[in-house]
Short mmCIF file of C-alpha atoms in Angstrom, two decimals:
data_model
loop_
_atom_site.label_atom_id
_atom_site.label_comp_id
_atom_site.label_asym_id
_atom_site.label_seq_id
_atom_site.Cartn_x
_atom_site.Cartn_y
_atom_site.Cartn_z
CA MET A 1 49.02 -70.81 -104.72
CA ASP A 2 47.32 -74.16 -105.77
CA LYS A 3 45.69 -74.50 -109.11
CA ASP A 4 42.09 -74.53 -107.76
CA LYS A 5 42.64 -71.08 -106.14
CA GLN A 6 44.15 -69.72 -109.30
CA GLU A 7 41.15 -70.77 -111.34
CA ILE A 8 38.68 -69.17 -108.82
CA LEU A 9 40.67 -65.94 -108.91
CA LYS A 10 40.70 -65.88 -112.69
CA LYS A 11 36.94 -66.18 -112.68
CA ILE A 12 36.58 -63.23 -110.20
CA LYS A 13 38.61 -60.96 -112.44
CA ASN A 14 39.31 -58.47 -109.63
CA ASP A 15 42.75 -58.08 -108.17
CA LYS A 16 41.41 -56.83 -104.94
CA PHE A 17 40.16 -60.37 -103.94
CA LYS A 18 42.54 -63.02 -102.58
CA ILE A 19 41.98 -66.42 -101.11
CA VAL A 20 43.13 -67.17 -97.55
CA THR A 21 43.02 -70.61 -96.43
CA ALA A 22 41.69 -71.28 -92.93
CA ASN A 23 42.02 -74.94 -92.08
CA ILE A 24 39.53 -74.74 -89.16
CA LYS A 25 36.73 -77.21 -88.55
CA TRP A 26 33.21 -75.97 -88.10
CA HIS A 27 31.60 -76.16 -84.58
CA THR A 28 34.90 -76.26 -82.81
CA LEU A 29 36.73 -74.02 -80.22
CA ASP A 30 39.16 -73.30 -82.99
CA GLU A 31 36.33 -71.82 -85.04
CA GLN A 32 35.53 -69.44 -82.10
CA PHE A 33 39.19 -68.57 -81.08
CA GLU A 34 41.55 -69.08 -84.07
CA PHE A 35 39.26 -68.13 -86.97
CA PRO A 36 38.76 -64.58 -85.63
CA LYS A 37 42.54 -64.08 -85.60
CA ILE A 38 42.75 -65.00 -89.29
CA LEU A 39 39.91 -62.58 -90.16
CA ASN A 40 41.29 -59.81 -88.00
CA LYS A 41 44.77 -60.10 -89.80
CA GLU A 42 43.13 -59.42 -93.07
CA ASN A 43 41.55 -56.14 -91.73
CA LEU A 44 38.27 -56.78 -93.72
CA ASP A 45 35.57 -54.14 -94.12
CA LEU A 46 32.83 -56.63 -94.04
CA VAL A 47 32.56 -60.37 -93.68
CA HIS A 48 29.72 -62.48 -95.13
CA PHE A 49 29.19 -65.69 -93.18
CA PRO A 50 27.05 -67.98 -95.25
CA TYR A 51 26.22 -69.96 -92.17
CA PHE A 52 25.12 -69.06 -88.51
CA SER A 53 28.22 -70.27 -86.89
CA VAL A 54 29.97 -66.91 -86.48
CA PRO A 55 32.96 -66.60 -84.28
CA ILE A 56 31.44 -64.72 -81.27
CA PHE A 57 34.73 -62.90 -80.56
CA TYR A 58 34.96 -61.40 -84.19
CA GLY A 59 34.32 -57.69 -83.59
CA ARG A 60 34.22 -56.22 -87.09
CA PRO A 61 31.11 -55.77 -89.22
CA PHE A 62 29.55 -58.86 -90.78
CA VAL A 63 26.51 -60.20 -92.53
CA VAL A 64 25.17 -63.60 -91.58
CA ALA A 65 22.83 -65.96 -93.57
CA ILE A 66 20.47 -67.90 -91.43
CA HIS A 67 18.84 -70.82 -93.45
CA ASP A 68 16.47 -72.11 -90.88
CA LEU A 69 15.78 -72.51 -87.10
CA ILE A 70 14.96 -76.31 -87.40
CA VAL A 71 17.11 -77.19 -84.24
CA ASN A 72 15.04 -74.77 -82.18
CA HIS A 73 11.91 -76.76 -83.06
CA PHE A 74 13.28 -80.27 -83.07
CA SER A 75 16.04 -80.38 -80.60
CA THR A 76 15.63 -83.89 -79.16
CA GLY A 77 18.99 -85.31 -80.16
CA ARG A 78 17.43 -88.54 -81.49
CA ALA A 79 19.29 -88.14 -84.74
CA SER A 80 22.60 -87.37 -83.10
CA THR A 81 25.33 -89.88 -82.66
CA LEU A 82 26.54 -87.90 -79.57
CA PRO A 83 25.91 -88.99 -76.01
CA ASN A 84 22.85 -86.99 -74.82
CA SER A 85 24.91 -84.90 -72.30
CA ILE A 86 27.36 -83.87 -75.06
CA TYR A 87 24.47 -83.18 -77.51
CA ARG A 88 22.71 -81.02 -74.85
CA LEU A 89 25.98 -79.06 -74.37
CA LYS A 90 26.40 -78.47 -78.14
CA LEU A 91 22.73 -77.52 -78.27
CA LEU A 92 23.26 -74.83 -75.75
CA ALA A 93 26.40 -73.55 -77.57
CA TYR A 94 24.45 -73.56 -80.82
CA LYS A 95 21.59 -71.42 -79.38
CA PHE A 96 24.14 -69.03 -77.78
CA ILE A 97 26.22 -68.52 -80.96
CA LEU A 98 22.96 -68.16 -83.16
CA ASN A 99 21.66 -65.47 -80.81
CA LYS A 100 24.96 -63.63 -80.64
CA ALA A 101 25.43 -63.82 -84.42
CA ALA A 102 21.90 -62.46 -85.12
CA LYS A 103 22.20 -59.67 -82.64
CA LYS A 104 25.75 -58.54 -83.71
CA ALA A 105 25.30 -58.90 -87.44
CA GLU A 106 24.96 -55.68 -89.44
CA ARG A 107 22.42 -57.49 -91.63
CA ILE A 108 20.84 -60.98 -91.73
CA ILE A 109 20.04 -62.79 -94.92
CA ALA A 110 17.10 -65.09 -94.61
CA VAL A 111 16.34 -67.67 -97.30
CA SER A 112 12.47 -67.20 -97.08
CA ASN A 113 9.92 -65.06 -95.52
CA ALA A 114 8.96 -67.95 -93.14
CA THR A 115 12.66 -68.01 -91.94
CA LYS A 116 12.53 -64.18 -91.56
CA ASP A 117 9.36 -64.45 -89.47
CA GLU A 118 10.92 -67.09 -87.24
CA ILE A 119 14.11 -64.99 -86.69
CA VAL A 120 11.81 -62.03 -85.71
CA ASP A 121 9.72 -64.12 -83.41
CA HIS A 122 12.23 -66.55 -81.78
CA LEU A 123 15.44 -64.39 -81.79
CA ARG A 124 13.63 -61.00 -81.26
CA ILE A 125 15.39 -59.33 -84.20
CA ASP A 126 14.15 -56.12 -85.87
CA PRO A 127 12.55 -57.27 -89.25
CA LYS A 128 14.25 -54.23 -90.88
CA LYS A 129 17.65 -55.85 -90.23
CA ILE A 130 16.62 -59.00 -92.25
CA THR A 131 16.71 -59.28 -96.05
CA VAL A 132 14.97 -62.35 -97.73
CA THR A 133 17.09 -63.56 -100.50
CA TYR A 134 15.86 -66.94 -102.05
CA GLU A 135 18.40 -69.57 -102.58
CA GLY A 136 19.31 -70.23 -106.26
CA PHE A 137 20.08 -73.33 -108.22
CA ASP A 138 22.41 -74.40 -110.99
CA ASP A 139 20.81 -74.80 -114.46
CA LYS A 140 23.21 -77.57 -115.18
CA ILE A 141 21.59 -79.81 -112.61
CA SER A 142 18.08 -78.59 -112.89
CA ASN A 143 17.05 -80.84 -115.88
CA LEU A 144 18.62 -84.05 -114.69
CA ASN A 145 16.42 -87.07 -114.53
CA LEU A 146 16.58 -87.96 -110.93
CA LEU A 147 15.34 -91.26 -109.36
CA ILE A 148 13.09 -90.69 -106.41
#
């Protein structure tokens, strides 16, 4: 085990935790097909996905954090470097995966009440399934003099 993993485990102070490396890129077919194999091998009771991109073939219980639905509102592709046809294909995949993740999740963590309202409105999710948990910050960087 490398030094970084050892340091993280020391901070956790719980021998029931272990770090499993999954060298899989986000938004790829490997994320959808290979990542669930790694998760299933670990026989986990519950997984927290801190991002909407959940493997749709993962069949065990999970919680997902949905930070926003910006792409649902501004899906023009003008900021993308991809050709428009590829961008549109990825946009369809995004919407499909987001909807599947929201519907299959045991619970959804929303980062604000506005995000919760959008999840209820746009994805048709029962509001009782959504918990608002505001994002935190690190005190070490909150007092920095930032140039704007």
